[in-house]
Tab-separated table of C-alpha atoms and ligand atoms in Angstrom:
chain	number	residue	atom	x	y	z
A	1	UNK	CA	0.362	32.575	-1.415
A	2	UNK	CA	2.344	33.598	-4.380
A	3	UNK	CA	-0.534	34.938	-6.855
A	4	UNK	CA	0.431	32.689	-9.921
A	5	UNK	CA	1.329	29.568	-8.311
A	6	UNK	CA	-2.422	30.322	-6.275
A	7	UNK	CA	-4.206	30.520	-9.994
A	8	UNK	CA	-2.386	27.620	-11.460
A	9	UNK	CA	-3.570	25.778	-8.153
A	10	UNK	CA	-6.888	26.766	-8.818
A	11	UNK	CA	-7.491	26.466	-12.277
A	12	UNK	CA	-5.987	23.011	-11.794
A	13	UNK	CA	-8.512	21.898	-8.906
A	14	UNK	CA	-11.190	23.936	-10.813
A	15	UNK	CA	-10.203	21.391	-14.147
A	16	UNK	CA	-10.992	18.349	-11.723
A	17	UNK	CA	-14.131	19.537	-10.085
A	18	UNK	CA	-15.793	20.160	-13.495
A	19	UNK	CA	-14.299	16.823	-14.718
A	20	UNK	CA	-16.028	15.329	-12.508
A	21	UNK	CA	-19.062	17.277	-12.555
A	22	UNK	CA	-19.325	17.035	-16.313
A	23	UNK	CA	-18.823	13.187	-16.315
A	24	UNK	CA	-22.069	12.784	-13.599
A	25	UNK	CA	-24.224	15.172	-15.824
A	26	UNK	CA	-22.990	13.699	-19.212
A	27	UNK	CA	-24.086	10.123	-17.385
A	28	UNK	CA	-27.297	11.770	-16.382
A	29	UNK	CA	-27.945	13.218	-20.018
A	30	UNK	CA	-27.282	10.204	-21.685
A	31	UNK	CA	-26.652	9.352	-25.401
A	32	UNK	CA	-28.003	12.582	-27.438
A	33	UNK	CA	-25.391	14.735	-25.818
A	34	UNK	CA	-22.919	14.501	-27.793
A	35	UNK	CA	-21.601	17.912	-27.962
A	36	UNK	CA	-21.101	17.906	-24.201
A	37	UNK	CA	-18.932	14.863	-24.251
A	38	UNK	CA	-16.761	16.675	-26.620
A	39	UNK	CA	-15.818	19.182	-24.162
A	40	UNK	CA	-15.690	16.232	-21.043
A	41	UNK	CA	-13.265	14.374	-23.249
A	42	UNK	CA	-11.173	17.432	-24.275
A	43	UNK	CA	-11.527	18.580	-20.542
A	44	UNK	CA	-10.239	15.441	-19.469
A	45	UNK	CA	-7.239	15.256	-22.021
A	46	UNK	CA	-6.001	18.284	-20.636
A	47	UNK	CA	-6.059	16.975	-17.435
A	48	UNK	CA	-4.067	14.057	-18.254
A	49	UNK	CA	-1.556	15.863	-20.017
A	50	UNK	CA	-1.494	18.013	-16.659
A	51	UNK	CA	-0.700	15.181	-14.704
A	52	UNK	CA	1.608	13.354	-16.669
A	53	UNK	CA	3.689	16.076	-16.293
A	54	UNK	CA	3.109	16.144	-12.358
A	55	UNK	CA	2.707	12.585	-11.515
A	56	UNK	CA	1.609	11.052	-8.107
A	57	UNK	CA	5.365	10.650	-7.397
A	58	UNK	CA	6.853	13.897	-7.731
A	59	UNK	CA	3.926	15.421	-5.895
A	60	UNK	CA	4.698	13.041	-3.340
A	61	UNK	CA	8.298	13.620	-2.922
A	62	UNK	CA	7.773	17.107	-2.811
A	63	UNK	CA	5.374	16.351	0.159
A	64	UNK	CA	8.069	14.090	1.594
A	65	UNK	CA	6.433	10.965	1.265
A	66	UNK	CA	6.335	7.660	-0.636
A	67	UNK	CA	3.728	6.255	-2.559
A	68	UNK	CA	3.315	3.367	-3.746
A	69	UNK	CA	2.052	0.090	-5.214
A	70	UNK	CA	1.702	-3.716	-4.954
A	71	UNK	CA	3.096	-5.308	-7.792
A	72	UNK	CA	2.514	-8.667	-9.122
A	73	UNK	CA	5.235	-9.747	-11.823
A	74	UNK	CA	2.811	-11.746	-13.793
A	75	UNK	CA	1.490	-8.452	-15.515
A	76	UNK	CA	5.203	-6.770	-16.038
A	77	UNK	CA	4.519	-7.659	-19.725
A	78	UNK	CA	1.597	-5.776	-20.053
A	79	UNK	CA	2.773	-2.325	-21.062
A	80	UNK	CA	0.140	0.161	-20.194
A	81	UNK	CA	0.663	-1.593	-16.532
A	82	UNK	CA	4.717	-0.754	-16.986
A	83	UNK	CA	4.567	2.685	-18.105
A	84	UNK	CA	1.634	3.770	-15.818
A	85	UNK	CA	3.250	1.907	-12.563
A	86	UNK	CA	6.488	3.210	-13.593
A	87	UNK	CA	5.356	7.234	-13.949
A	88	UNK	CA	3.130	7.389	-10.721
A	89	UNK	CA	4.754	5.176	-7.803
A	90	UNK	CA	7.500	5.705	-5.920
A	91	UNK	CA	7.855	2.356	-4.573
A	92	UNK	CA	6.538	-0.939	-5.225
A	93	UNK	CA	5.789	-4.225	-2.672
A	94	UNK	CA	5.924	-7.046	-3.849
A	95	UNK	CA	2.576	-8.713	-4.136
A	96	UNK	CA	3.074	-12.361	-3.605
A	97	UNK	CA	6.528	-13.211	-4.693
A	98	UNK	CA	8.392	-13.156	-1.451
A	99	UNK	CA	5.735	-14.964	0.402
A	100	UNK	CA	7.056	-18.259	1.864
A	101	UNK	CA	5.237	-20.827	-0.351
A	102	UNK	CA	6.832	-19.006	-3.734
A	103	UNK	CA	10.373	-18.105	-2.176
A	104	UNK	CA	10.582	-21.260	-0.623
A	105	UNK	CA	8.305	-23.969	-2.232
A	106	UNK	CA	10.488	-27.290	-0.742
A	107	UNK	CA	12.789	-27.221	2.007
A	108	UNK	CA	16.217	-27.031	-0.159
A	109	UNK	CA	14.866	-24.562	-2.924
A	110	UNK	CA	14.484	-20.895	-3.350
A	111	UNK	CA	12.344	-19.470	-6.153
A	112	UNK	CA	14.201	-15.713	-6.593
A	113	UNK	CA	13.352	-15.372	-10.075
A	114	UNK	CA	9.662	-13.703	-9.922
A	115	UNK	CA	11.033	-11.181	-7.237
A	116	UNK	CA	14.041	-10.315	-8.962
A	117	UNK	CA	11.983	-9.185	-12.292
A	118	UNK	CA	9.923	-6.813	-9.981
A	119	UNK	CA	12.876	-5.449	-8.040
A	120	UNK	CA	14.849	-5.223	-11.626
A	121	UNK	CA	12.256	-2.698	-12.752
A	122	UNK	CA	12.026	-0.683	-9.588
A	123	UNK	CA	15.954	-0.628	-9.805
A	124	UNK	CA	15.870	1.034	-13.341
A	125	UNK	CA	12.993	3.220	-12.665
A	126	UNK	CA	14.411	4.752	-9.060
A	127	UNK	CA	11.566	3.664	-6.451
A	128	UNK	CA	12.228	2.123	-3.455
A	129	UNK	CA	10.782	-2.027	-2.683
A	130	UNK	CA	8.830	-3.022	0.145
A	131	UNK	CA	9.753	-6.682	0.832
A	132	UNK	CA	6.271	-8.626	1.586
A	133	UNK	CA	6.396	-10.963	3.744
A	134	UNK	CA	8.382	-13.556	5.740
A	135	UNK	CA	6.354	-14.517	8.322
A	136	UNK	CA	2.956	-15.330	8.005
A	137	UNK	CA	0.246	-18.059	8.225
A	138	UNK	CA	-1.006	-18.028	5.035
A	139	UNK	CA	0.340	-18.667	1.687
A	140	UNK	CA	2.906	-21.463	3.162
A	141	UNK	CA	4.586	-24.444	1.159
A	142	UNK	CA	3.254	-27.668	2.132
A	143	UNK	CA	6.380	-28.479	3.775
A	144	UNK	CA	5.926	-26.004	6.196
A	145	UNK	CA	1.801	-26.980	6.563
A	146	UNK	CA	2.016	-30.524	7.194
A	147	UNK	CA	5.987	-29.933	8.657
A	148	UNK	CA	6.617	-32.537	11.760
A	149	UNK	CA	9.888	-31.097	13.614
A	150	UNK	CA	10.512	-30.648	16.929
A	151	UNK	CA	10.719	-26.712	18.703
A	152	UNK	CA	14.812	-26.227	17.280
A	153	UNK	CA	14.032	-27.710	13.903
A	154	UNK	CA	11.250	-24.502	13.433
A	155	UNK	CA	13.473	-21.871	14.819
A	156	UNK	CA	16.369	-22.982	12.449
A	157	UNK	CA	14.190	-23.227	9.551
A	158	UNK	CA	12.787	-19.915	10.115
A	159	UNK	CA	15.768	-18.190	10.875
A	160	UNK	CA	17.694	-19.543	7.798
A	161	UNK	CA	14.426	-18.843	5.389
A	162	UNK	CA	14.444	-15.210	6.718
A	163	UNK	CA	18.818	-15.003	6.741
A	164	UNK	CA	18.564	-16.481	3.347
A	165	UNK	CA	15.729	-13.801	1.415
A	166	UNK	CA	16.420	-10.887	3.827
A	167	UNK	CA	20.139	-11.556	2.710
A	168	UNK	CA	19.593	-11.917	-0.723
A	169	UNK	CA	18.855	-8.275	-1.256
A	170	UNK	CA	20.643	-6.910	1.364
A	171	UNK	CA	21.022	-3.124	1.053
A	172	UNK	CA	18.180	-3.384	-2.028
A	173	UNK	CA	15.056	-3.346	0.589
A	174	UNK	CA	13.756	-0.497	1.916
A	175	UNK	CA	11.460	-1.712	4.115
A	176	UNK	CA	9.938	-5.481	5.135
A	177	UNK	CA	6.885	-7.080	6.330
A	178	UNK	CA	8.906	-9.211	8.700
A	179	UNK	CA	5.481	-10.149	10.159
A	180	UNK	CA	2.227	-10.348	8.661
A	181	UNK	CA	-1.200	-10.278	10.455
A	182	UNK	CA	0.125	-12.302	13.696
A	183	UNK	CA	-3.231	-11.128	16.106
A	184	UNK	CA	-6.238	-12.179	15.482
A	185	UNK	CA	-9.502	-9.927	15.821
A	186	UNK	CA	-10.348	-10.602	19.385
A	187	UNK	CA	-6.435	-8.741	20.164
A	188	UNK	CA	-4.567	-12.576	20.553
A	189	UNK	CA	-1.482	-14.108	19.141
A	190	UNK	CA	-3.346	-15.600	15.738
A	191	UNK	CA	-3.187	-19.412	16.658
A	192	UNK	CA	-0.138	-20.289	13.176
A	193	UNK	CA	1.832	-22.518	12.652
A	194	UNK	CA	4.693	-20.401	13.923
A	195	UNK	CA	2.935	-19.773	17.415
A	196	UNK	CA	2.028	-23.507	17.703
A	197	UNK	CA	5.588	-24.766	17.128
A	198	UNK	CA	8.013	-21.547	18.415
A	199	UNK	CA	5.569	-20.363	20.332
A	200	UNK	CA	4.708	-16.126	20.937
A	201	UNK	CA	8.552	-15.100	20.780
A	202	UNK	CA	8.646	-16.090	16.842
A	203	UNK	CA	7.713	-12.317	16.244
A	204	UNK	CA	10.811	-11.154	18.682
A	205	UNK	CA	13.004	-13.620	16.844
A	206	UNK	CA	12.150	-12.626	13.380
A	207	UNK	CA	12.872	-8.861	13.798
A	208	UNK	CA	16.048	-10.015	14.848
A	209	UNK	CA	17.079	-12.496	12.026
A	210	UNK	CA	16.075	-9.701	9.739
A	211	UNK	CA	18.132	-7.202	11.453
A	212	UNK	CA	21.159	-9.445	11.509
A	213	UNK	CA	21.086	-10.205	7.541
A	214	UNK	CA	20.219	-6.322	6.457
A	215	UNK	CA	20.954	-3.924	9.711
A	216	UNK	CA	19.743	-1.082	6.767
A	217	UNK	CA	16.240	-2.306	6.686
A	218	UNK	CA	13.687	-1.103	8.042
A	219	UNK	CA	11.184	-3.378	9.832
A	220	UNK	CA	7.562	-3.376	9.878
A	221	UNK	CA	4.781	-5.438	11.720
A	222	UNK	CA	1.888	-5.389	8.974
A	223	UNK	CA	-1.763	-5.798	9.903
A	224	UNK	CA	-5.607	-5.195	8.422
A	225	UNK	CA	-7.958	-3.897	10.505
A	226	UNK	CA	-5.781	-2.063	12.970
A	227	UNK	CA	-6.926	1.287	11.444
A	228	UNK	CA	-8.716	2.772	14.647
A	229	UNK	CA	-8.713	2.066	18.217
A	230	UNK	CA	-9.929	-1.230	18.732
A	231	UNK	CA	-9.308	-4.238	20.494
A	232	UNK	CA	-6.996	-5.634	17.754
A	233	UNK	CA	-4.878	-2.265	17.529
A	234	UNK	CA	-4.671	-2.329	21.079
A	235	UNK	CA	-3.456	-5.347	21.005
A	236	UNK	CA	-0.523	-4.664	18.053
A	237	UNK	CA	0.055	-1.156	20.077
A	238	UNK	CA	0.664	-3.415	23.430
A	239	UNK	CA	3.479	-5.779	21.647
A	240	UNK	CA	5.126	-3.106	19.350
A	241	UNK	CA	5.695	-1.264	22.373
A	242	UNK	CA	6.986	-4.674	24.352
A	243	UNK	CA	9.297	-5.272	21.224
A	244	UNK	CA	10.457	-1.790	21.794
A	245	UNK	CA	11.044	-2.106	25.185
A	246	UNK	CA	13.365	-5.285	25.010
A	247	UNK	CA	15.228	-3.821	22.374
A	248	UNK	CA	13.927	-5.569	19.614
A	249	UNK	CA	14.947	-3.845	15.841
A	250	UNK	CA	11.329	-2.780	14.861
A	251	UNK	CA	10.626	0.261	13.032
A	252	UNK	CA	7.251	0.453	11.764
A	253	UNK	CA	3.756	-0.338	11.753
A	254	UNK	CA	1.850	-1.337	8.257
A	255	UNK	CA	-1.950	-0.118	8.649
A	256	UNK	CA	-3.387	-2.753	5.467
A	257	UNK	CA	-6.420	-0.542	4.757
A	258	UNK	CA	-8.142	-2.649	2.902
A	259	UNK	CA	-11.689	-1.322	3.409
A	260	UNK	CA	-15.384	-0.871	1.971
A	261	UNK	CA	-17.075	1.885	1.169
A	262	UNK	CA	-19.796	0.125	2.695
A	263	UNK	CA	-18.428	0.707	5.986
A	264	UNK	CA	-15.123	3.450	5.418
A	265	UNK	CA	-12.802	4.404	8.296
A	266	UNK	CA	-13.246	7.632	10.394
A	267	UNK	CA	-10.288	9.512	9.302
A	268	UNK	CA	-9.898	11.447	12.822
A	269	UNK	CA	-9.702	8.150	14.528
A	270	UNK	CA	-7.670	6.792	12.302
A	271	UNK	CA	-5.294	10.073	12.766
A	272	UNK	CA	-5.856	9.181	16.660
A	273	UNK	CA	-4.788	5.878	16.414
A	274	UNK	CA	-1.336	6.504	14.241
A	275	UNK	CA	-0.476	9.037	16.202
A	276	UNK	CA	-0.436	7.151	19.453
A	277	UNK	CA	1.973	4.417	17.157
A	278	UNK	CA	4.000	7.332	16.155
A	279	UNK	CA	4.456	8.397	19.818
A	280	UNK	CA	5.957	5.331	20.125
A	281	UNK	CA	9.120	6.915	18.072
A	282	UNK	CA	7.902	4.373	14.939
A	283	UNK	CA	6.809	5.142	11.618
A	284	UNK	CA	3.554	3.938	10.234
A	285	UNK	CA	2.758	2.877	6.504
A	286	UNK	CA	-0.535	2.587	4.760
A	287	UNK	CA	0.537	-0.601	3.006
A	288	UNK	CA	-2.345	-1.972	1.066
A	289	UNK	CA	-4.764	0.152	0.613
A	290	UNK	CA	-7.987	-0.333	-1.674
A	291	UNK	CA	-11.565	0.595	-1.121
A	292	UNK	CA	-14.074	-2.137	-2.283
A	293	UNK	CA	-17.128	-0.923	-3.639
A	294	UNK	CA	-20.316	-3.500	-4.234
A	295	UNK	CA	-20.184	-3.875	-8.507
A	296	UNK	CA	-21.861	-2.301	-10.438
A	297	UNK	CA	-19.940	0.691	-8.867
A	298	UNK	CA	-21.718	4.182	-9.683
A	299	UNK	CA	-20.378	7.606	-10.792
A	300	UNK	CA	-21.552	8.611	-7.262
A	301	UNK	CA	-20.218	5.685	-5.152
A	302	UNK	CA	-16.947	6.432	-7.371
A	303	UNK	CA	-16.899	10.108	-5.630
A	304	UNK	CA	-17.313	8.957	-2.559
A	305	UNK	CA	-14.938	6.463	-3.271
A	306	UNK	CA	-12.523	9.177	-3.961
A	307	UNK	CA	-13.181	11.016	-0.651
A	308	UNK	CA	-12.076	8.228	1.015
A	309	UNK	CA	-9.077	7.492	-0.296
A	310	UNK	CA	-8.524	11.713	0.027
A	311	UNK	CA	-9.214	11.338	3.612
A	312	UNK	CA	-6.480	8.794	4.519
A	313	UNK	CA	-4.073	10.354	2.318
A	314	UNK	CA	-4.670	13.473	4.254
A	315	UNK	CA	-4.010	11.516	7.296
A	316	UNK	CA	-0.921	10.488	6.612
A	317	UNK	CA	0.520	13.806	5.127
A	318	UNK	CA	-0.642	14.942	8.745
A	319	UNK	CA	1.145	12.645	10.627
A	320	UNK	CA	4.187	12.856	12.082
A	321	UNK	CA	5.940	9.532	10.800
A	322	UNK	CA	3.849	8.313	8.365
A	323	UNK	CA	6.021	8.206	5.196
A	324	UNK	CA	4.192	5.948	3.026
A	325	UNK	CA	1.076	5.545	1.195
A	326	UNK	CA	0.720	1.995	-0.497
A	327	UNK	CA	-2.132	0.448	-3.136
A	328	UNK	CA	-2.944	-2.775	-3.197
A	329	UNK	CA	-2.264	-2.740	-6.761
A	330	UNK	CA	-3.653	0.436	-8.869
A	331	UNK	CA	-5.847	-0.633	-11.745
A	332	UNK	CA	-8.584	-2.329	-11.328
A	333	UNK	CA	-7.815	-4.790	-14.196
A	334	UNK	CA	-5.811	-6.478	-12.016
A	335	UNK	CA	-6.854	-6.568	-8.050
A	336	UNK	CA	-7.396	-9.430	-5.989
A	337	UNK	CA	-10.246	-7.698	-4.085
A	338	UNK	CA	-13.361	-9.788	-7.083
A	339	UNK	CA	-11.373	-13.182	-5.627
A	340	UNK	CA	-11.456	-11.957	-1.858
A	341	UNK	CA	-14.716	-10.393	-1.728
A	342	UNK	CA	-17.198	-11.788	-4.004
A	343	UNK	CA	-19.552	-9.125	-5.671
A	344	UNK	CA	-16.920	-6.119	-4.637
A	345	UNK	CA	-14.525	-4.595	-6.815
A	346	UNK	CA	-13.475	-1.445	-8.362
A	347	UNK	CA	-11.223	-0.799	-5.583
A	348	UNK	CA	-8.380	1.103	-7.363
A	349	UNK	CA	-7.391	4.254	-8.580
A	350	UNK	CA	-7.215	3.578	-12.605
A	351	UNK	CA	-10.330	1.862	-14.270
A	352	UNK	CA	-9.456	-1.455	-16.342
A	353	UNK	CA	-7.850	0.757	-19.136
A	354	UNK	CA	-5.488	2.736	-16.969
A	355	UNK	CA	-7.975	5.745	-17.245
A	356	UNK	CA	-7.643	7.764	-14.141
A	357	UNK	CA	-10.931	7.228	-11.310
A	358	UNK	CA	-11.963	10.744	-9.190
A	359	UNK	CA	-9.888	8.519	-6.278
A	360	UNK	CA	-6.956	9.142	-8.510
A	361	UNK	CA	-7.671	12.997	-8.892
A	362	UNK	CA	-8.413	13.298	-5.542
A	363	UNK	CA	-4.985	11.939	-4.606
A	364	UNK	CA	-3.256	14.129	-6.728
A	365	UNK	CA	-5.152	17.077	-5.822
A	366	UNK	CA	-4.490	16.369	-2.632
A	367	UNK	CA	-0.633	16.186	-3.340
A	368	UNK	CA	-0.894	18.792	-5.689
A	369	UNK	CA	-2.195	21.776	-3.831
A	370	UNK	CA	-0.135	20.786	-0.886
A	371	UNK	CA	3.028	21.087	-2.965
A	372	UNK	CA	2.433	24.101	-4.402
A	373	UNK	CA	1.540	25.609	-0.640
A	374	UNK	CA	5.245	24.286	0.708
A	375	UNK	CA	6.655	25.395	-2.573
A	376	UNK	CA	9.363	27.648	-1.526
A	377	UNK	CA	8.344	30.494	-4.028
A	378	UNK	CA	5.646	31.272	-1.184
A	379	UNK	CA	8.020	32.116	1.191
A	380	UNK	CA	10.069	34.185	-1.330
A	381	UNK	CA	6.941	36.099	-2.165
A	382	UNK	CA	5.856	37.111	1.707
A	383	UNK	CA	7.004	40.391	2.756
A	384	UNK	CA	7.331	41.993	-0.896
B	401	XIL	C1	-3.189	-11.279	-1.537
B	401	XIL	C2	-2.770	-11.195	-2.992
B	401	XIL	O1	-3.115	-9.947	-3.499
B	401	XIL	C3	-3.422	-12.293	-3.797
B	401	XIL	O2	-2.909	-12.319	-5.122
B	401	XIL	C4	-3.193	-13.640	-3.136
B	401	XIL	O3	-3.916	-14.634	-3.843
B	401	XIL	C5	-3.644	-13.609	-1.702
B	401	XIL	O4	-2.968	-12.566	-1.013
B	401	XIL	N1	-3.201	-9.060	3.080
B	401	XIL	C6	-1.900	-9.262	2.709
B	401	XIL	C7	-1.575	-9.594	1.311
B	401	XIL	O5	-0.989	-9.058	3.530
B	401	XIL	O6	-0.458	-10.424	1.201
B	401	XIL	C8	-2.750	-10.224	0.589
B	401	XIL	O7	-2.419	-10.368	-0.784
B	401	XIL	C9	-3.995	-9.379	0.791
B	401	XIL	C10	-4.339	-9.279	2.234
């Protein structure tokens, strides 16, 4: 490796470790060190000036991937949330905003407004938009609950809810969740209300309708716990591949990754699993992930907390087709994982004040060393 770029690399990673380090011992100390906090805080300045200047997204575009964030356009007016979604994502998913029940609260309205604002500020700020979601059994309009219509009545409603969003921002969507979490864990069709009154080729039809209104999109089944071999993946491999087969337009699998540290995934299974997706000629997405920790979260479960969102990173970087690596959200002001799972939380990368966690260094790290090893001065170096 070119000798500079290799001391900047580790002087960098050396700047994290004792970031780190320092914070544990200056926990450990407690109060009377003061002088030692000095240097933590001035340690960790530098760091943050370091990656201000190297944020999460150009790391990530220089290791050809995408990474990225939910985004809920209730906190757009916070500015701290702006600025620090704005520098470190390269694409954003829309968090609830597209989902059926806010889209399309009564059978002759569309809600576009909350959508628009997020898509608005990925526009101006160059990152791509995951659409999230248009088919899925929770989070529906009342209409569509309690709905009495007969077998043609569902299909047309479907197909013109998914003709009508999918349209809307035609050519402005990277990628959509056309459907969202349709097995259940035992490996069957989830029993929805789109199964009970379509029936199982709802899934086929919807990758279709989407197709038809933006032929530039791609399209992803989305699932959570699909992140190693089970009998739920198994499942989702077995009707990907059908789709395939007939000729449906899908294009991707979503692996959710929400997950605890209680209980984190075994990165070489996960690798296992994607790959056998991949082989399948689709790309794979980490789409939401977040790793819940049991509150009060310490300085060590933190680490380890770090490690594991490392380890999945690294996953992806080392799979073929995996091109994106998706929060569910990124500070932990705002997550929905203390509603979800009560007594968990801290699940994100920035603490409630948009101060970077060790996950956060460990991502960039991760990014950062990898850059700097495909940097092309290494290969201009070799031979001299
Ligand atoms: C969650 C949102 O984050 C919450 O704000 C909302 O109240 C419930 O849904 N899997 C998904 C996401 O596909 O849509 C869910 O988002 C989290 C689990």
């Amino acid at each position: 490796m070119n000798s500079s770029l290799g001391s900047v690399l580790g002087f960098v990673s050396g700047l994290i470790i004792m970031a780190i380090v320092s914070a544990i011992m200056v926990e450990d100390l407690g109060e009377e060190k003061e002088s030692l906090r000095k240097e933590v805080d001035f340690m960790r300045n530098t760091l943050n000036r370091i990656t201000k200047i190297a944020p999460l997204r150009l790391l990530a575009d220089k290791n050809g991937i995408q990474i990225g964030t939910c985004v809920s356009s209730s906190h757009l007016a916070d500015r701290d949330y702006v600025e620090t979604l704005t520098r470190e994502f390269s694409v954003v998913t829309t968090e609830n905003e597209l989902k059926f029940e806010i889209v399309h609260p009564s059978p002759n309205s569309y809600v576009f407004e909350p959508a628009d604002r997020i898509i608005s500020v990925a526009e101006a700020h160059g990152m791509k938009v995951r659409g999230h979601t248009l088919v899925w059994h929770a989070q529906l309009p009342s209409w569509i609950v309690n709905g009495n219509f007969a077998k043609e009545e569902w299909k047309s409603i479907l197909r013109e809810h998914i003709l009508t969003v999918v349209g809307r921002y035609r050519g402005r969507i990277w990628a959509w969740d056309v459907v969202n979490e349709a097995v259940d864990d035992t490996g069957s069709l989830r029993d929805t209300v789109w199964l009970k009154n379509i029936g199982p080729e709802y899934i086929e039809l919807a990758f279709r309708w989407a197709h038809e209104a933006d032929p530039g999109a791609l399209l992803f089944y989305n699932d959570y716990g699909i992140e190693e071999v089970n009998a739920k993946s198994n499942a989702v491999y077995n009707l990907v591949k059908e789709l395939l087969e007939r000729g449906v337009p899908i294009h991707g699998v979503g692996f959710q990754m929400h997950v605890s540290l209680d209980n984190p995934p075994n990165p070489k299974k996960v690798a296992e699993n994607i790959k056998r997706f991949t082989d399948l000629g689709l790309q794979v997405h980490i789409t939401e992930m977040d790793v819940r920790i049991r509150l009060p979260a310490t300085i060590d479960e933190l680490i380890r907390q770090a490690q594991v969102y490392r380890e999945i990173l690294e996953v992806c970087l080392n799979s073929e087709n995996c091109t994106a690596f998706v929060m569910w959200g990124f500070t932990d002001k705002y997550s929905w994982i203390p509603y979800a799972f009560p007594g968990y939380g801290a699940a994100l990368i920035f603490d409630e004040n948009y101060l970077p966690k060790p996950a956060y260094y460990a991502l960039w790290e991760t990014l950062f060393s990898r850059a700097i090893r495909n940097s092309p001065a290494r290969t201009e170096t070799t031979g001299s």
